[in-house]
Amino acid sequence: MRYGLLGPLCKLFAGTALLLALLAAPPAQASDELTIVALGDSLTAGYLLGPDEGFPEQLGRALAKAGHDDVKVVNAGVSGDTTSGGLARLDWAVGPGADAVIVELGANDALRAIDPGITRRNLDEIVARLKARGLPILLAGMYAPPNLGRDYGDEFNPIFAELAEREGLVFYPFFLEGVAADPALNLGDGIHPTAEGVAIIVERILPDVEKLIERARAKRSAAN
């Protein structure tokens, strides 16, 4: 009869050993995927472009081709948004899953001739709030249209470079570099890039996005 207890005892010991092994095992590693949120206006949103032709979508594919297939780019662009609009929706547009942010705002401020002082204060606040969350930032610059006059341009244009230098941001001086004013690369309105225009933007900004990724990975490593 005493040998009849061996079966249940063996099962008990085996179960206990399994439990102890599970408790001793190292915790599962968190996903290595990085999430970049592109916070912007219609230039980010992909105005009048196909679902795979906008800036975040093309950037995501370019990053994967460059070996960053573990990086996801989230489209947080809203057509017509000014820096005031971006600031107002910042907390929900850049959710808790964000690892880094591309800030592309200001074009509509210039098109509406908004006081550059307001643009500067809004961008200052956006950057301050993102930095308070420990998020690396790539700031994309913008230039005022020449028809607004030299005085307006002299006040508006330096905002981005000055902010980037003061706060130590990754900086891309002009989001539409190589595309602006080229009819072959813009839609009929002469303002918004075609899919081909977006491809040029992505190609030019890619090295700076890779700098942003390096900062995000360094931050994650330091946290671990």
Short mmCIF file of C-alpha atoms in Angstrom, two decimals:
data_model
loop_
_atom_site.label_atom_id
_atom_site.label_comp_id
_atom_site.label_asym_id
_atom_site.label_seq_id
_atom_site.Cartn_x
_atom_site.Cartn_y
_atom_site.Cartn_z
CA MET A 1 0.00 0.00 0.00
CA ARG A 2 2.80 2.42 0.83
CA TYR A 3 4.01 2.20 -2.80
CA GLY A 4 0.60 3.51 -3.88
CA LEU A 5 1.57 6.92 -2.49
CA LEU A 6 4.54 7.31 -4.87
CA GLY A 7 2.42 8.40 -7.84
CA PRO A 8 0.69 11.32 -6.06
CA LEU A 9 3.94 12.31 -4.28
CA CYS A 10 5.88 12.35 -7.55
CA LYS A 11 3.23 14.53 -9.14
CA LEU A 12 3.33 16.88 -6.14
CA PHE A 13 7.15 17.14 -6.25
CA ALA A 14 7.11 17.65 -10.02
CA GLY A 15 4.52 20.41 -9.71
CA THR A 16 6.50 22.10 -6.94
CA ALA A 17 9.70 21.90 -9.00
CA LEU A 18 7.92 23.46 -11.99
CA LEU A 19 6.56 26.29 -9.85
CA LEU A 20 10.00 27.00 -8.37
CA ALA A 21 11.54 27.00 -11.85
CA LEU A 22 8.96 29.49 -13.07
CA LEU A 23 9.54 31.74 -10.07
CA ALA A 24 13.30 31.61 -10.57
CA ALA A 25 13.15 32.31 -14.30
CA PRO A 26 14.04 35.86 -15.42
CA PRO A 27 11.09 38.03 -16.35
CA ALA A 28 10.10 38.19 -20.01
CA GLN A 29 11.86 40.96 -21.86
CA ALA A 30 9.77 43.93 -22.93
CA SER A 31 9.30 44.45 -26.66
CA ASP A 32 12.22 46.17 -28.37
CA GLU A 33 9.81 48.03 -30.66
CA LEU A 34 10.11 51.80 -30.58
CA THR A 35 7.18 54.09 -31.28
CA ILE A 36 7.78 57.48 -32.88
CA VAL A 37 4.80 59.84 -32.91
CA ALA A 38 4.74 62.34 -35.77
CA LEU A 39 2.89 65.36 -34.37
CA GLY A 40 2.04 67.75 -37.16
CA ASP A 41 -0.38 69.37 -39.56
CA SER A 42 -1.49 68.43 -43.09
CA LEU A 43 2.13 67.91 -44.15
CA THR A 44 2.23 65.02 -41.68
CA ALA A 45 -1.40 63.93 -42.06
CA GLY A 46 -0.95 63.25 -45.79
CA TYR A 47 -3.41 65.74 -47.26
CA LEU A 48 -5.07 64.30 -50.40
CA LEU A 49 -2.63 61.39 -50.52
CA GLY A 50 -3.34 57.67 -50.54
CA PRO A 51 -3.36 55.66 -47.30
CA ASP A 52 0.26 54.54 -47.75
CA GLU A 53 1.67 57.73 -49.29
CA GLY A 54 1.87 60.09 -46.32
CA PHE A 55 4.98 61.07 -44.40
CA PRO A 56 4.61 58.66 -41.43
CA GLU A 57 3.84 55.72 -43.68
CA GLN A 58 6.71 56.36 -46.08
CA LEU A 59 9.07 57.07 -43.20
CA GLY A 60 8.14 53.77 -41.57
CA ARG A 61 8.98 51.87 -44.75
CA ALA A 62 12.25 53.75 -45.21
CA LEU A 63 13.27 52.96 -41.64
CA ALA A 64 12.50 49.29 -42.14
CA LYS A 65 14.56 49.27 -45.34
CA ALA A 66 17.42 50.88 -43.41
CA GLY A 67 17.32 48.08 -40.85
CA HIS A 68 15.02 49.70 -38.29
CA ASP A 69 12.17 47.24 -38.74
CA ASP A 70 11.41 47.43 -35.03
CA VAL A 71 10.42 51.11 -35.24
CA LYS A 72 6.79 52.13 -35.66
CA VAL A 73 5.80 55.63 -36.83
CA VAL A 74 2.39 56.85 -35.68
CA ASN A 75 0.55 59.49 -37.69
CA ALA A 76 -0.60 62.27 -35.33
CA GLY A 77 -1.03 64.88 -38.03
CA VAL A 78 -4.20 66.99 -38.25
CA SER A 79 -4.81 69.06 -41.37
CA GLY A 80 -5.11 72.76 -40.63
CA ASP A 81 -3.48 72.49 -37.23
CA THR A 82 -1.51 75.43 -35.90
CA THR A 83 0.95 75.28 -33.03
CA SER A 84 -1.98 76.25 -30.78
CA GLY A 85 -3.95 73.22 -32.01
CA GLY A 86 -0.97 70.93 -31.55
CA LEU A 87 -0.49 72.15 -28.00
CA ALA A 88 -4.18 71.74 -27.18
CA ARG A 89 -4.21 68.06 -28.20
CA LEU A 90 -0.69 67.21 -27.13
CA ASP A 91 -1.48 64.98 -24.15
CA TRP A 92 -3.80 62.63 -26.03
CA ALA A 93 -2.07 62.85 -29.41
CA VAL A 94 1.23 61.72 -27.88
CA GLY A 95 0.09 58.82 -25.73
CA PRO A 96 1.92 56.88 -23.04
CA GLY A 97 3.29 54.41 -25.59
CA ALA A 98 5.43 57.03 -27.33
CA ASP A 99 9.22 56.65 -27.21
CA ALA A 100 10.09 59.73 -29.28
CA VAL A 101 8.34 62.56 -31.12
CA ILE A 102 8.75 64.38 -34.42
CA VAL A 103 7.25 67.87 -34.07
CA GLU A 104 6.21 69.33 -37.44
CA LEU A 105 4.07 72.39 -36.71
CA GLY A 106 4.14 76.05 -37.66
CA ALA A 107 3.32 76.11 -41.37
CA ASN A 108 -0.28 77.12 -40.74
CA ASP A 109 0.80 79.77 -38.25
CA ALA A 110 2.79 81.40 -41.03
CA LEU A 111 0.09 80.96 -43.67
CA ARG A 112 -2.35 82.73 -41.34
CA ALA A 113 0.22 85.36 -40.36
CA ILE A 114 -0.19 84.50 -36.70
CA ASP A 115 1.96 86.58 -34.37
CA PRO A 116 5.35 84.78 -34.27
CA GLY A 117 5.45 85.41 -30.54
CA ILE A 118 2.47 83.08 -30.16
CA THR A 119 4.11 80.44 -32.33
CA ARG A 120 7.27 80.66 -30.25
CA ARG A 121 5.41 80.31 -26.94
CA ASN A 122 3.39 77.34 -28.20
CA LEU A 123 6.44 75.47 -29.47
CA ASP A 124 8.31 76.25 -26.25
CA GLU A 125 5.44 74.73 -24.25
CA ILE A 126 5.13 71.67 -26.50
CA VAL A 127 8.84 70.93 -26.16
CA ALA A 128 8.82 71.58 -22.40
CA ARG A 129 5.94 69.16 -21.84
CA LEU A 130 7.48 66.44 -24.00
CA LYS A 131 10.85 66.83 -22.30
CA ALA A 132 9.15 66.61 -18.90
CA ARG A 133 8.01 63.15 -20.02
CA GLY A 134 11.56 62.26 -21.00
CA LEU A 135 10.76 61.98 -24.72
CA PRO A 136 13.50 62.67 -27.29
CA ILE A 137 12.35 65.21 -29.88
CA LEU A 138 13.10 65.92 -33.52
CA LEU A 139 12.00 69.45 -34.38
CA ALA A 140 11.23 70.12 -38.04
CA GLY A 141 11.64 73.76 -39.01
CA MET A 142 9.50 75.90 -41.27
CA TYR A 143 9.97 79.16 -43.15
CA ALA A 144 7.40 81.91 -43.59
CA PRO A 145 6.13 82.55 -47.13
CA PRO A 146 8.03 85.46 -48.75
CA ASN A 147 4.79 87.34 -49.46
CA LEU A 148 4.39 88.04 -45.73
CA GLY A 149 7.30 90.42 -45.91
CA ARG A 150 10.82 90.54 -44.56
CA ASP A 151 9.89 91.74 -41.07
CA TYR A 152 7.55 88.81 -40.48
CA GLY A 153 10.10 86.33 -41.83
CA ASP A 154 12.88 87.78 -39.70
CA GLU A 155 10.76 87.18 -36.60
CA PHE A 156 9.27 83.81 -37.57
CA ASN A 157 12.09 81.92 -39.27
CA PRO A 158 14.61 81.80 -36.38
CA ILE A 159 12.10 80.33 -33.92
CA PHE A 160 12.88 76.71 -34.72
CA ALA A 161 16.67 76.82 -34.80
CA GLU A 162 16.83 78.84 -31.60
CA LEU A 163 14.51 76.45 -29.77
CA ALA A 164 16.38 73.39 -31.02
CA GLU A 165 19.75 74.79 -29.97
CA ARG A 166 18.55 75.92 -26.55
CA GLU A 167 16.86 72.60 -25.74
CA GLY A 168 19.36 70.27 -27.41
CA LEU A 169 16.87 68.81 -29.87
CA VAL A 170 17.52 66.88 -33.04
CA PHE A 171 16.86 69.53 -35.67
CA TYR A 172 15.86 69.38 -39.33
CA PRO A 173 15.90 73.02 -40.50
CA PHE A 174 13.19 72.99 -43.20
CA PHE A 175 10.64 70.20 -43.50
CA LEU A 176 9.95 70.97 -47.19
CA GLU A 177 13.62 71.16 -48.22
CA GLY A 178 14.02 70.04 -51.84
CA VAL A 179 10.26 70.05 -52.41
CA ALA A 180 8.90 73.55 -51.78
CA ALA A 181 8.07 75.61 -54.88
CA ASP A 182 8.64 72.68 -57.25
CA PRO A 183 5.40 72.18 -59.24
CA ALA A 184 6.39 68.60 -60.11
CA LEU A 185 6.53 67.66 -56.43
CA ASN A 186 3.46 69.49 -55.14
CA LEU A 187 -0.27 69.21 -55.56
CA GLY A 188 -2.23 71.81 -57.51
CA ASP A 189 -2.35 74.12 -54.51
CA GLY A 190 1.41 74.52 -54.66
CA ILE A 191 1.66 73.89 -50.91
CA HIS A 192 1.19 70.20 -50.19
CA PRO A 193 3.67 67.63 -51.53
CA THR A 194 2.72 64.76 -53.78
CA ALA A 195 3.68 61.20 -52.84
CA GLU A 196 6.90 61.75 -54.79
CA GLY A 197 7.52 64.94 -52.85
CA VAL A 198 7.00 63.13 -49.56
CA ALA A 199 9.52 60.50 -50.66
CA ILE A 200 12.14 63.25 -51.05
CA ILE A 201 11.30 64.65 -47.61
CA VAL A 202 11.69 61.19 -46.10
CA GLU A 203 15.01 60.58 -47.85
CA ARG A 204 16.42 63.89 -46.61
CA ILE A 205 15.16 63.71 -43.03
CA LEU A 206 16.02 60.02 -42.52
CA PRO A 207 19.52 60.59 -41.03
CA ASP A 208 18.05 62.90 -38.41
CA VAL A 209 15.30 60.41 -37.60
CA GLU A 210 18.03 57.83 -37.04
CA LYS A 211 19.65 60.24 -34.56
CA LEU A 212 16.28 60.43 -32.81
CA ILE A 213 16.13 56.64 -32.67
CA GLU A 214 19.61 56.52 -31.13
CA ARG A 215 18.48 58.89 -28.39
CA ALA A 216 15.34 56.86 -27.74
CA ARG A 217 17.32 53.62 -27.46
CA ALA A 218 19.88 55.25 -25.16
CA LYS A 219 17.08 56.49 -22.92
CA ARG A 220 15.54 53.02 -22.80
CA SER A 221 18.90 51.41 -21.99
CA ALA A 222 19.53 53.91 -19.21
CA ALA A 223 16.11 53.18 -17.74
CA ASN A 224 16.88 49.44 -17.65
#
